Coordinates of C-alpha atoms and ligand atoms in Angstrom, one line a residue:
Chain A
X1 CA -37.8 36.0 22.2
X2 CA -34.4 34.6 21.1
X3 CA -34.7 31.1 19.6
X4 CA -32.9 28.5 21.5
X5 CA -31.4 25.8 19.3
X6 CA -31.6 22.4 20.9
X7 CA -30.6 20.2 18.0
X8 CA -28.8 20.8 14.8
X9 CA -26.6 19.3 12.2
X10 CA -23.1 19.2 13.5
X11 CA -20.7 21.4 11.6
X12 CA -18.6 18.4 10.7
X13 CA -21.4 16.6 9.0
X14 CA -21.4 17.2 5.3
X15 CA -24.1 19.5 4.5
X16 CA -27.4 18.3 2.8
X17 CA -26.5 14.5 2.8
X18 CA -28.3 11.6 4.3
X19 CA -26.4 8.4 5.1
X20 CA -27.1 5.3 3.3
X21 CA -27.3 3.2 6.5
X22 CA -30.4 1.1 6.9
X23 CA -33.2 2.4 9.0
X24 CA -32.4 2.1 12.7
X25 CA -28.7 1.1 12.1
X26 CA -26.7 2.6 15.0
X27 CA -23.7 3.4 12.6
X28 CA -25.5 6.7 12.2
X29 CA -25.5 7.5 15.9
X30 CA -21.8 6.7 16.2
X31 CA -21.1 9.0 13.2
X32 CA -23.1 11.8 14.9
X33 CA -21.2 11.4 18.2
X34 CA -17.9 11.6 16.2
X35 CA -19.0 14.7 14.5
X36 CA -20.1 16.4 17.7
X37 CA -16.7 15.5 19.1
X38 CA -14.8 17.0 16.1
X39 CA -16.9 20.2 16.6
X40 CA -16.5 20.5 20.3
X41 CA -12.8 19.9 20.3
X42 CA -12.5 22.2 17.2
X43 CA -10.4 19.6 15.4
X44 CA -12.4 18.9 12.2
X45 CA -9.8 20.5 10.0
X46 CA -6.7 18.9 11.5
X47 CA -8.2 15.5 11.6
X48 CA -8.0 12.7 8.9
X49 CA -10.2 9.7 9.0
X50 CA -9.3 6.2 7.7
X51 CA -12.4 4.6 6.2
X52 CA -12.8 0.8 6.5
X53 CA -14.1 -1.8 4.2
X54 CA -17.5 -2.5 5.6
X55 CA -20.8 -0.7 5.8
X56 CA -18.9 2.4 6.8
X57 CA -16.7 2.4 3.7
X58 CA -18.4 5.6 2.4
X59 CA -18.4 7.5 5.7
X60 CA -16.3 10.2 4.1
X61 CA -19.5 11.0 2.3
X62 CA -21.0 12.2 5.7
X63 CA -18.1 13.2 7.9
X64 CA -16.4 16.3 6.5
X65 CA -12.7 15.7 7.3
X66 CA -9.7 14.6 5.1
X67 CA -10.1 10.8 4.5
X68 CA -7.9 7.9 3.4
X69 CA -9.5 4.7 2.3
X70 CA -7.8 1.6 3.6
X71 CA -7.9 -2.0 2.3
X72 CA -10.1 -4.3 4.4
X73 CA -8.6 -4.4 7.9
X74 CA -5.5 -2.4 7.4
X75 CA -6.7 0.9 8.8
X76 CA -4.4 0.8 11.7
X77 CA -1.3 0.4 9.6
X78 CA -2.5 3.2 7.3
X79 CA -3.1 5.4 10.3
X80 CA 0.3 4.5 11.7
X81 CA 2.0 5.4 8.4
X82 CA 0.4 8.8 8.4
X83 CA 0.7 9.7 12.1
X84 CA 4.4 8.9 12.3
X85 CA 5.0 11.5 9.6
X86 CA 2.4 14.1 10.8
X87 CA 2.4 13.9 14.6
X88 CA 0.9 17.5 14.5
X89 CA -2.3 16.1 12.9
X90 CA -5.1 13.8 14.4
X91 CA -6.0 10.6 12.8
X92 CA -8.8 8.0 13.6
X93 CA -9.8 4.7 12.3
X94 CA -13.5 3.5 12.2
X95 CA -13.7 -0.2 11.7
X96 CA -16.2 -3.0 11.9
X97 CA -15.7 -6.4 13.6
X98 CA -14.9 -8.2 10.3
X99 CA -12.5 -5.5 9.4
X100 CA -10.7 -5.2 12.8
X101 CA -11.2 -8.5 14.5
X102 CA -10.9 -10.9 11.6
X103 CA -8.8 -9.8 8.6
X104 CA -7.2 -6.9 10.4
X105 CA -6.3 -8.7 13.6
X106 CA -2.6 -8.4 13.2
X107 CA -2.7 -4.7 12.3
X108 CA -4.8 -3.7 15.4
X109 CA -2.8 -5.8 17.8
X110 CA 0.6 -4.4 16.6
X111 CA -0.7 -0.8 16.5
X112 CA -2.0 -1.1 20.0
X113 CA 1.3 -2.8 21.1
X114 CA 3.4 0.0 19.7
X115 CA 0.8 2.4 21.4
X116 CA 0.5 4.3 18.2
X117 CA -0.8 7.7 19.0
X118 CA -4.1 7.1 17.1
X119 CA -7.9 6.9 17.9
X120 CA -9.7 3.8 16.9
X121 CA -13.5 3.4 16.9
X122 CA -14.4 -0.3 16.8
X123 CA -18.0 -0.8 15.7
X124 CA -18.9 -4.3 16.9
X125 CA -22.3 -5.4 15.5
X126 CA -21.5 -9.2 15.7
X127 CA -21.9 -9.6 12.0
X128 CA -20.7 -8.8 8.5
X129 CA -23.1 -6.1 7.6
X130 CA -21.9 -5.1 4.2
X131 CA -21.5 -8.5 2.7
X132 CA -24.9 -9.6 3.7
X133 CA -24.8 -11.0 7.2
X134 CA -22.1 -13.6 7.4
X135 CA -20.6 -14.7 10.7
X136 CA -18.1 -12.3 12.3
X137 CA -15.4 -13.2 14.9
X138 CA -17.7 -11.4 17.4
X139 CA -20.9 -13.4 16.4
X140 CA -22.4 -14.8 19.6
X141 CA -22.7 -18.5 20.4
X142 CA -25.9 -19.7 18.9
X143 CA -26.4 -16.6 16.8
X144 CA -27.8 -17.3 13.3
X145 CA -26.0 -15.7 10.4
X146 CA -25.9 -16.7 6.7
X147 CA -22.9 -18.8 7.4
X148 CA -24.0 -20.3 10.7
X149 CA -27.5 -21.0 9.7
X150 CA -28.3 -23.2 12.9
X151 CA -26.4 -20.8 15.2
X152 CA -22.7 -20.3 15.9
X153 CA -21.2 -23.6 17.2
X154 CA -18.0 -23.1 19.2
X155 CA -16.8 -26.6 18.2
X156 CA -16.7 -25.5 14.5
X157 CA -16.3 -21.7 14.7
X158 CA -14.6 -21.0 18.0
X159 CA -15.8 -18.6 20.6
X160 CA -16.6 -14.8 20.0
X161 CA -13.5 -12.7 20.5
X162 CA -13.6 -10.0 23.1
X163 CA -11.3 -7.4 21.5
X164 CA -11.2 -4.9 24.3
X165 CA -10.2 -7.4 26.9
X166 CA -7.7 -8.9 24.6
X167 CA -6.0 -5.6 23.8
X168 CA -6.2 -4.6 27.4
X169 CA -3.9 -7.5 28.1
X170 CA -1.1 -5.6 26.2
X171 CA 1.2 -3.4 28.3
X172 CA 1.2 -0.5 26.0
X173 CA -2.1 0.8 25.0
X174 CA -3.4 4.0 26.7
X175 CA -7.1 3.7 26.8
X176 CA -9.6 1.0 26.0
X177 CA -13.3 1.3 26.8
X178 CA -16.5 -0.6 25.6
X179 CA -19.6 1.4 25.2
X180 CA -22.9 0.9 23.5
X181 CA -25.1 2.8 20.9
X182 CA -28.3 0.9 21.6
X183 CA -30.1 3.0 24.2
X184 CA -30.4 6.8 24.8
X185 CA -29.1 6.1 28.2
X186 CA -26.0 4.7 26.8
X187 CA -25.1 7.7 24.6
X188 CA -23.5 9.9 27.2
X189 CA -20.8 7.3 27.9
X190 CA -20.4 6.7 24.2
X191 CA -19.8 10.4 23.5
X192 CA -17.5 10.7 26.5
X193 CA -15.5 7.7 25.4
X194 CA -15.0 9.1 21.8
X195 CA -14.1 12.5 23.2
X196 CA -11.5 11.0 25.6
X197 CA -10.0 8.9 22.8
X198 CA -9.4 12.1 20.8
X199 CA -8.2 14.1 23.7
X200 CA -5.7 11.5 24.5
X201 CA -4.3 11.7 21.0
X202 CA -4.2 15.5 21.3
X203 CA -2.1 15.1 24.5
X204 CA 0.1 12.4 22.9
X205 CA -0.9 9.8 25.3
X206 CA -0.9 6.9 22.7
X207 CA -3.3 4.3 21.6
X208 CA -6.9 4.8 22.4
X209 CA -9.6 2.3 21.5
X210 CA -13.3 2.6 21.8
X211 CA -15.4 -0.4 21.2
X212 CA -19.0 0.4 20.4
X213 CA -21.6 -2.3 20.6
X214 CA -23.8 -1.6 17.6
X215 CA -26.9 -3.0 15.9
X216 CA -27.5 -4.4 12.4
X217 CA -31.3 -4.8 12.3
X218 CA -31.1 -5.7 8.6
X219 CA -28.9 -8.8 9.0
X220 CA -30.0 -9.7 12.3
X221 CA -33.6 -9.9 10.9
X222 CA -35.1 -7.7 13.5
X223 CA -37.0 -4.4 13.8
X224 CA -34.8 -1.6 14.9
X225 CA -36.2 -1.4 18.5
X226 CA -36.0 -5.2 18.8
X227 CA -32.4 -5.0 17.6
X228 CA -31.5 -2.6 20.4
X229 CA -33.2 -4.8 23.0
X230 CA -31.4 -7.8 21.5
X231 CA -28.1 -6.0 21.9
X232 CA -28.8 -5.1 25.5
X233 CA -30.0 -8.6 26.4
X234 CA -27.5 -10.7 24.5
X235 CA -24.4 -8.7 23.6
X236 CA -23.9 -6.8 26.8
X237 CA -23.9 -9.9 29.0
X238 CA -21.1 -11.3 26.9
X239 CA -19.3 -8.0 26.1
X240 CA -19.6 -6.1 29.4
X241 CA -19.5 -2.3 29.1
X242 CA -16.7 -0.4 30.9
X243 CA -13.2 0.9 30.9
X244 CA -10.5 -1.9 30.5
X245 CA -7.5 0.3 30.5
X246 CA -6.9 3.9 31.3
X247 CA -3.5 5.4 31.9
X248 CA -5.0 8.7 33.5
Chain B
X1 CA 29.3 12.5 -1.9
X2 CA 32.6 11.1 -3.0
X3 CA 33.1 7.8 -4.7
X4 CA 33.0 5.1 -2.0
X5 CA 33.0 1.4 -2.0
X6 CA 29.5 0.3 -0.9
X7 CA 27.3 -2.8 -0.8
X8 CA 24.3 -2.7 -3.1
X9 CA 21.7 -2.7 -0.4
X10 CA 23.3 0.0 1.5
X11 CA 23.8 2.1 -1.6
X12 CA 20.1 1.8 -2.4
X13 CA 19.3 3.1 1.2
X14 CA 21.7 6.1 1.1
X15 CA 20.5 7.0 -2.4
X16 CA 16.9 7.2 -1.1
X17 CA 18.1 9.3 1.8
X18 CA 20.0 11.7 -0.4
X19 CA 16.8 11.9 -2.6
X20 CA 15.0 13.3 0.4
X21 CA 13.2 10.1 1.6
X22 CA 12.9 10.3 5.3
X23 CA 10.3 7.7 5.9
X24 CA 10.7 3.9 5.7
X25 CA 8.4 1.1 6.7
X26 CA 9.4 -2.5 6.1
X27 CA 9.6 -6.0 7.2
X28 CA 12.8 -8.2 7.2
X29 CA 13.5 -10.6 4.3
X30 CA 16.7 -11.8 2.7
X31 CA 18.3 -10.6 0.5
X32 CA 17.6 -7.0 1.3
X33 CA 17.9 -6.9 5.1
X34 CA 20.7 -4.3 5.0
X35 CA 18.2 -1.8 3.6
X36 CA 16.0 -1.7 6.7
X37 CA 19.1 -2.1 9.0
X38 CA 20.8 0.9 7.4
X39 CA 17.6 2.9 7.5
X40 CA 16.9 2.2 11.1
X41 CA 20.0 4.0 12.0
X42 CA 20.3 6.6 9.2
X43 CA 16.8 8.0 9.3
X44 CA 17.1 8.6 12.9
X45 CA 20.0 10.9 12.1
X46 CA 18.0 12.9 9.6
X47 CA 15.0 13.2 11.8
X48 CA 13.0 10.8 9.8
X49 CA 10.9 7.7 10.6
X50 CA 12.0 4.0 10.5
X51 CA 9.4 1.5 11.5
X52 CA 9.6 -2.2 11.5
X53 CA 6.1 -3.3 10.5
X54 CA 4.4 -6.5 11.6
X55 CA 4.3 -7.8 8.1
X56 CA 4.6 -6.8 4.5
X57 CA 0.8 -6.4 4.4
X58 CA 1.3 -3.8 7.2
X59 CA 4.3 -2.2 5.6
X60 CA 2.5 -1.6 2.4
X61 CA -0.3 0.0 4.2
X62 CA 2.0 2.2 6.2
X63 CA 3.4 3.5 3.0
X64 CA -0.2 4.0 1.7
X65 CA -0.8 6.2 5.0
X66 CA 2.6 7.7 4.8
X67 CA 2.3 8.5 1.2
X68 CA -0.9 10.1 1.7
X69 CA 0.9 12.9 3.6
X70 CA 2.6 13.8 0.3
X71 CA 6.1 13.1 1.6
X72 CA 8.7 10.9 0.1
X73 CA 8.1 7.3 1.5
X74 CA 9.4 4.0 0.7
X75 CA 9.5 0.2 1.4
X76 CA 11.8 -2.5 0.4
X77 CA 11.2 -6.2 0.2
X78 CA 11.9 -9.3 -1.8
X79 CA 9.7 -11.7 -3.7
X80 CA 7.4 -13.3 -1.2
X81 CA 7.0 -10.0 0.7
X82 CA 6.1 -8.2 -2.5
X83 CA 3.4 -10.9 -3.2
X84 CA 1.8 -9.9 0.1
X85 CA 1.9 -6.2 -0.8
X86 CA 0.0 -6.6 -4.0
X87 CA -3.5 -5.8 -2.7
X88 CA -2.3 -2.5 -1.3
X89 CA -0.3 -1.7 -4.4
X90 CA -3.6 -1.8 -6.4
X91 CA -5.1 0.5 -3.8
X92 CA -2.1 2.8 -3.9
X93 CA -2.3 3.0 -7.7
X94 CA -6.0 3.6 -7.7
X95 CA -5.7 6.2 -5.0
X96 CA -2.9 7.9 -6.8
X97 CA -0.4 8.0 -3.9
X98 CA 3.3 8.4 -4.6
X99 CA 5.4 5.7 -3.2
X100 CA 8.6 3.8 -3.9
X101 CA 9.1 0.1 -3.6
X102 CA 12.4 -1.6 -3.9
X103 CA 12.2 -5.2 -4.8
X104 CA 15.4 -7.3 -4.4
X105 CA 14.2 -10.3 -6.2
X106 CA 15.0 -13.7 -5.0
X107 CA 14.4 -17.1 -6.6
X108 CA 10.9 -18.6 -6.4
X109 CA 8.3 -20.0 -6.5
X110 CA 7.2 -20.3 -2.9
X111 CA 9.9 -19.8 -0.3
X112 CA 12.3 -20.7 -3.2
X113 CA 15.9 -19.7 -2.5
X114 CA 17.7 -16.5 -1.4
X115 CA 20.0 -16.2 -4.5
X116 CA 19.5 -13.8 -7.3
X117 CA 16.7 -14.2 -9.8
X118 CA 14.6 -12.3 -12.2
X119 CA 11.6 -14.6 -11.8
X120 CA 9.3 -11.7 -10.8
X121 CA 9.4 -9.8 -14.1
X122 CA 5.9 -10.9 -14.9
X123 CA 4.5 -10.0 -11.4
X124 CA 6.2 -6.5 -11.5
X125 CA 5.2 -5.6 -15.1
X126 CA 1.8 -7.1 -15.4
X127 CA 0.5 -8.8 -12.4
X128 CA 1.3 -6.8 -9.3
X129 CA -2.3 -6.5 -8.1
X130 CA -6.0 -6.6 -9.1
X131 CA -7.6 -4.1 -11.4
X132 CA -6.6 -2.2 -14.5
X133 CA -3.4 -0.4 -13.6
X134 CA 0.3 -0.3 -14.3
X135 CA 3.3 0.1 -12.2
X136 CA 6.4 2.0 -13.3
X137 CA 9.2 -0.5 -13.0
X138 CA 12.9 0.4 -13.3
X139 CA 15.5 -2.3 -13.8
X140 CA 19.1 -1.2 -13.0
X141 CA 22.1 -3.2 -14.3
X142 CA 24.8 -1.7 -12.1
X143 CA 25.2 -0.2 -8.7
X144 CA 25.7 3.3 -10.0
X145 CA 22.7 2.9 -12.2
X146 CA 20.6 1.6 -9.1
X147 CA 21.6 4.7 -7.3
X148 CA 20.4 7.0 -10.1
X149 CA 17.2 4.9 -10.5
X150 CA 16.3 4.9 -6.8
X151 CA 16.6 8.6 -6.9
X152 CA 14.6 8.9 -10.1
X153 CA 12.0 6.5 -8.6
X154 CA 10.9 9.2 -6.1
X155 CA 10.7 11.9 -8.8
X156 CA 8.5 9.6 -11.0
X157 CA 6.3 8.6 -8.0
X158 CA 5.7 12.3 -7.2
X159 CA 5.4 13.6 -10.8
X160 CA 2.8 11.1 -11.7
X161 CA 1.4 10.3 -8.2
X162 CA 1.8 6.7 -8.6
X163 CA 3.6 3.7 -7.1
X164 CA 7.1 3.0 -8.5
X165 CA 9.1 -0.1 -8.3
X166 CA 12.9 -0.5 -8.6
X167 CA 13.3 -4.1 -9.6
X168 CA 16.7 -5.5 -8.6
X169 CA 18.0 -8.9 -8.3
X170 CA 20.2 -10.3 -5.5
X171 CA 23.3 -9.5 -7.5
X172 CA 22.6 -5.8 -7.2
X173 CA 21.7 -6.1 -3.6
X174 CA 24.8 -8.0 -2.6
X175 CA 27.5 -6.8 -4.9
X176 CA 30.1 -4.3 -3.7
X177 CA 31.1 -1.5 -6.0
X178 CA 32.6 2.0 -6.0
X179 CA 29.6 4.3 -6.3
X180 CA 28.9 8.0 -6.1
X181 CA 25.7 8.9 -4.5
X182 CA 24.6 12.4 -5.7
X183 CA 22.8 14.7 -3.3
X184 CA 19.3 14.5 -4.8
X185 CA 17.3 17.7 -5.1
X186 CA 14.9 16.2 -2.6
X187 CA 12.2 18.6 -3.9
X188 CA 8.6 17.6 -3.4
X189 CA 7.3 17.5 -6.9
X190 CA 3.7 16.5 -6.0
X191 CA 2.1 19.7 -4.5
X192 CA 0.8 17.8 -1.6
X193 CA -1.6 20.7 -0.4
X194 CA -3.6 20.0 -3.6
X195 CA -4.3 16.3 -2.9
X196 CA -2.8 14.9 0.4
X197 CA -4.3 14.7 3.7
X198 CA -3.4 17.0 6.6
X199 CA -3.7 20.3 4.8
X200 CA -7.5 21.0 5.5
X201 CA -6.7 23.9 7.8
X202 CA -4.3 25.5 5.3
X203 CA -6.9 25.0 2.6
X204 CA -9.4 27.0 4.6
X205 CA -11.6 24.0 5.4
X206 CA -11.4 22.3 2.0
X207 CA -10.6 18.7 2.5
X208 CA -9.0 15.9 0.4
X209 CA -10.3 12.4 0.1
X210 CA -7.8 9.7 -1.0
X211 CA -9.9 6.8 -2.3
X212 CA -10.3 4.2 -5.0
X213 CA -14.0 3.3 -4.3
X214 CA -16.4 4.4 -7.0
X215 CA -19.6 2.4 -6.8
X216 CA -21.1 4.2 -9.7
X217 CA -19.8 2.6 -12.9
X218 CA -19.8 5.9 -14.8
X219 CA -17.6 7.4 -12.2
X220 CA -15.3 4.4 -11.9
X221 CA -14.8 4.4 -15.7
X222 CA -14.0 8.0 -15.6
X223 CA -11.5 7.5 -12.8
X224 CA -9.9 4.5 -14.8
X225 CA -9.8 6.6 -18.0
X226 CA -7.8 9.2 -16.1
X227 CA -5.4 6.6 -14.8
X228 CA -5.1 5.2 -18.4
X229 CA -4.4 8.6 -19.8
X230 CA -1.7 9.2 -17.2
X231 CA -0.1 5.9 -18.2
X232 CA 0.0 7.0 -21.8
X233 CA 1.8 10.1 -20.7
X234 CA 4.3 8.0 -18.7
X235 CA 4.8 5.8 -21.8
X236 CA 5.5 8.7 -23.9
X237 CA 7.8 10.6 -21.5
X238 CA 9.6 7.9 -19.5
X239 CA 10.3 4.9 -21.7
X240 CA 14.0 4.2 -21.7
X241 CA 16.3 1.8 -23.3
X242 CA 20.1 1.1 -23.8
X243 CA 21.2 -0.1 -27.3
X244 CA 24.8 -1.2 -27.5
X245 CA 26.4 -2.0 -30.9
X246 CA 23.0 -2.7 -32.3
X247 CA 23.4 -0.7 -35.6
X248 CA 25.0 -3.4 -37.7
X249 CA 24.4 -6.3 -35.3
X250 CA 23.1 -9.5 -36.9
X251 CA 22.4 -11.1 -33.5
X252 CA 21.1 -8.9 -30.7
X253 CA 20.9 -10.1 -27.1
X254 CA 18.0 -8.8 -25.1
X255 CA 18.3 -8.7 -21.4
X256 CA 17.4 -6.5 -18.5
X257 CA 19.1 -5.8 -15.0
X258 CA 22.3 -7.6 -14.2
X259 CA 22.0 -10.0 -17.1
X260 CA 22.2 -7.0 -19.3
X261 CA 25.7 -6.4 -17.8
X262 CA 26.8 -10.0 -18.3
X263 CA 25.5 -9.9 -21.9
X264 CA 27.4 -6.8 -22.6
X265 CA 30.7 -8.6 -21.7
X266 CA 29.6 -11.5 -24.0
X267 CA 28.9 -9.0 -26.9
X268 CA 32.3 -7.4 -26.4
X269 CA 34.2 -10.7 -26.6
X270 CA 32.3 -11.9 -29.6
X271 CA 32.9 -8.7 -31.4
X272 CA 36.6 -9.3 -30.8
X273 CA 36.1 -12.7 -32.6
X274 CA 34.4 -10.9 -35.4
X275 CA 30.7 -11.7 -34.6
X276 CA 28.4 -8.9 -35.1
X277 CA 26.6 -9.0 -31.8
X278 CA 24.7 -6.2 -30.0
X279 CA 22.7 -5.7 -26.9
X280 CA 19.4 -4.2 -26.2
X281 CA 18.5 -3.5 -22.6
X282 CA 15.3 -1.8 -21.4
X283 CA 16.1 0.5 -18.4
X284 CA 12.5 0.7 -17.6
X285 CA 10.7 -2.7 -18.1
X286 CA 7.3 -1.0 -17.5
X287 CA 6.5 0.9 -19.6
X288 CA 8.4 -1.3 -22.0
X289 CA 10.4 0.3 -24.8
X290 CA 8.6 -1.5 -27.7
X291 CA 9.6 1.2 -30.2
X292 CA 13.3 0.7 -29.6
X293 CA 12.9 -3.0 -30.3
X294 CA 11.0 -2.3 -33.5
X295 CA 14.1 -0.4 -34.8
X296 CA 16.0 -3.6 -34.8
X297 CA 13.8 -5.2 -37.4
X298 CA 15.6 -3.9 -40.6
X299 CA 19.1 -5.0 -39.7
X300 CA 18.9 -7.7 -37.0
X301 CA 18.6 -11.4 -38.0
X302 CA 18.0 -13.0 -34.8
X303 CA 17.4 -12.1 -31.1
X304 CA 18.7 -14.0 -28.2
X305 CA 16.7 -13.1 -25.1
X306 CA 18.7 -14.0 -21.8
X307 CA 17.1 -13.8 -18.5
X308 CA 17.4 -15.4 -15.0
X309 CA 14.1 -17.1 -15.3
X310 CA 12.4 -19.3 -17.9
X311 CA 11.7 -16.4 -20.3
X312 CA 9.3 -13.9 -19.0
X313 CA 10.3 -10.8 -20.9
X314 CA 10.3 -12.8 -24.2
X315 CA 6.6 -11.9 -24.9
X316 CA 7.4 -8.2 -24.7
X317 CA 10.5 -8.7 -26.9
X318 CA 8.3 -10.5 -29.5
X319 CA 5.7 -7.7 -29.4
X320 CA 8.5 -5.1 -29.8
X321 CA 9.8 -6.7 -32.9
X322 CA 6.3 -7.2 -34.1
X323 CA 6.8 -11.0 -34.3
X324 CA 8.9 -10.4 -37.4
X325 CA 12.3 -11.7 -36.0
X326 CA 13.2 -15.1 -34.7
X327 CA 13.6 -14.8 -31.0
X328 CA 15.2 -17.6 -29.1
X329 CA 15.8 -17.8 -25.3
X330 CA 18.6 -18.8 -23.0
X331 CA 18.0 -18.6 -19.2
X332 CA 19.0 -20.0 -15.8
X333 CA 16.6 -20.4 -12.8
X334 CA 16.6 -21.1 -9.1
X335 CA 19.4 -18.7 -8.2
X336 CA 21.7 -19.6 -11.0
X337 CA 23.2 -16.9 -13.1
X338 CA 23.8 -17.2 -16.8
X339 CA 27.6 -16.9 -17.3
X340 CA 29.4 -14.9 -20.1
X341 CA 30.7 -18.1 -21.8
X342 CA 27.3 -19.6 -21.8
X343 CA 25.8 -16.6 -23.6
X344 CA 28.7 -16.6 -26.0
X345 CA 28.2 -20.3 -26.7
X346 CA 24.4 -19.6 -27.4
X347 CA 25.3 -16.8 -29.8
X348 CA 28.0 -18.9 -31.7
X349 CA 25.3 -21.6 -32.2
X350 CA 22.9 -19.0 -33.7
X351 CA 25.7 -17.6 -36.0
X352 CA 26.4 -21.3 -37.2
X353 CA 22.7 -21.7 -38.0
X354 CA 22.5 -18.3 -39.8
X355 CA 25.4 -19.0 -42.1
Ligands
LIG401 C1 -9.6 -8.4 0.9 C2 -11.1 -8.3 1.1 N1 -11.8 -9.5 1.5 C3 -13.1 -9.4 1.6 C4 -13.7 -8.3 1.3 C5 -15.3 -8.3 1.4 N2 -15.9 -7.6 2.5 C6 -16.3 -6.4 2.5 S1 -17.0 -5.8 3.9 C7 -16.6 -7.2 4.7 C8 -17.0 -7.4 6.2 C9 -17.5 -6.3 6.8 O1 -17.9 -6.5 8.0 P1 -17.6 -5.6 9.2 O2 -16.1 -5.2 9.3 O3 -18.1 -6.3 10.5 O4 -18.4 -4.3 8.9 P2 -19.9 -3.9 8.9 O5 -20.3 -4.0 7.4 O6 -20.6 -4.9 9.8 O7 -20.1 -2.5 9.5 C10 -16.0 -8.2 3.8 C11 -15.7 -9.6 4.2 C12 -13.0 -7.2 0.8 N3 -13.7 -6.1 0.5 N4 -11.8 -7.3 0.7
LIG402 S1 -26.3 -3.9 6.8 FE1 -26.4 -3.7 9.1 S2 -24.6 -2.6 9.7 FE2 -24.9 -2.2 7.5 S3 -26.1 -0.3 7.3 FE3 -27.6 -2.0 7.3 S4 -28.1 -2.3 9.5 FE4 -26.2 -1.0 9.4
LIG403 MG1 -19.8 -5.9 11.5

């Protein structure tokens, strides 16, 4: 009887490597969805990734495409510089909330506003993972981090920024959707969104932005499954899933 | 192209286009605005890209991404804007991406003033960003030389895969002179398929990663060793200096950029009065032509360093002459330019003391 393969390493995942992500961290799931998309659209060898500064800084160790490393927050500008010269190639950025919504706020807003024909994967885990759990612009009210030890207080630290909604207020971007990586039932939409964000670029439709709600069990101080529940119970109510803009 | 009367900033832009640069990313700042303005029209004509970035931070990152294609890319700015680019320039050097940055220096610190200055010599030659790296810095003294240096900057950037700065002052930017802009060869000297992004398909699935992150100290030291070896190669091959009437000169004026040109006039008229004066002018201020300065030791009695700042190059002059010659300084700051007579007067004083 012929064997039926139900699960295997995506071709775009670098052979023989395991990621450095903490156990249960959903960065890994998002990476996998990205690789599957590159495989299915057969675009691995015409795609360049722009790596962020954050826990995903070493993502080129796992995803087998060309890569440019960007300074903290500047990935959209790096991608812009590349894509304007090579419109025949695809480019994506993969950025955390510190990277994209704090230090890189200007670059993401202006890339969106020019509707650069790029794909942005925005990993919102409501914390600075890499530097050890400090407050992010997306940290929820009351959420404890190493720099908001009694919980985020809006009087001192403002309110969490909803990036998808904010970018959707601009006239130019093509596609903006928020999805989640926390539950198996979320993964279909996650994959579909990433796929669409690349398809848009292939069809020269312009700026496509996928915000992925993601966990950081280590810095949230939770077991991985509890982190997934916490995301569903606390993040989704404030960051509702859905499509905020779609030019289709 | 025939000799035409052009403004400095426009000559810079056209020289870049003739050198095959089709991609420009930048942010407005006086006194270099005519460069992006010219490019916004001109690059359209040659099928290139002009993009006004949201800031110099973004512009520098756009040339990082643009440079990662292996094509000839540039930005231009002036002092405060260059400060904003410094983090990226460190990445660009570490990631070995060829880019050209034109810096039309204005007077600082802070917002300072928009008039000519050389007050960013230190920043350009030894403080452009964090980490152990060097920037190639060319310092033109006339418009024709600026044209040549802008074109050469692209060759240097691609030959060594490194950021290159053309350090001008506002005089160069704003002066009008007759210049001839040669058609550069425009040839890509960097073999992009070997290292740039966007060639994975052509390379049969082999990818390129452009990065400066090496968490393993052995690996980072190895990378830095490679950068250092490259710098020694650059020092060996590219160091360049003009020496004018220095063979028998008792007093040698050291100066770079526009001041070199002013000092040359001073040297000429002092010679006519019988004073043995010469001029030494680094054409590249980084790598610095220390050896050329060393050759002055046997004959020269005194060096007068003249700059449009409070004496930033003087440490390199002293190092060049191995601290064996007296070096004095004359400079102006804040947008003031040392005049020919002022320099002559300084020289006469030195001769009076020598005799
Ligand atoms: C200019 C600069 N400032 C600060 C840092 C330190 N830093 C590294 S990662 C990071 C935050 C990363 O958080 P996020 O973008 O949310 O990514 P995550 O690790 O959570 O995936 C910071 C502040 C840096 N590398 N560069
Ligand atoms: S620190 Fe957080 S975001 Fe980073 S790998 Fe660990 S769990 Fe994931
Ligand atoms: Mg984060």
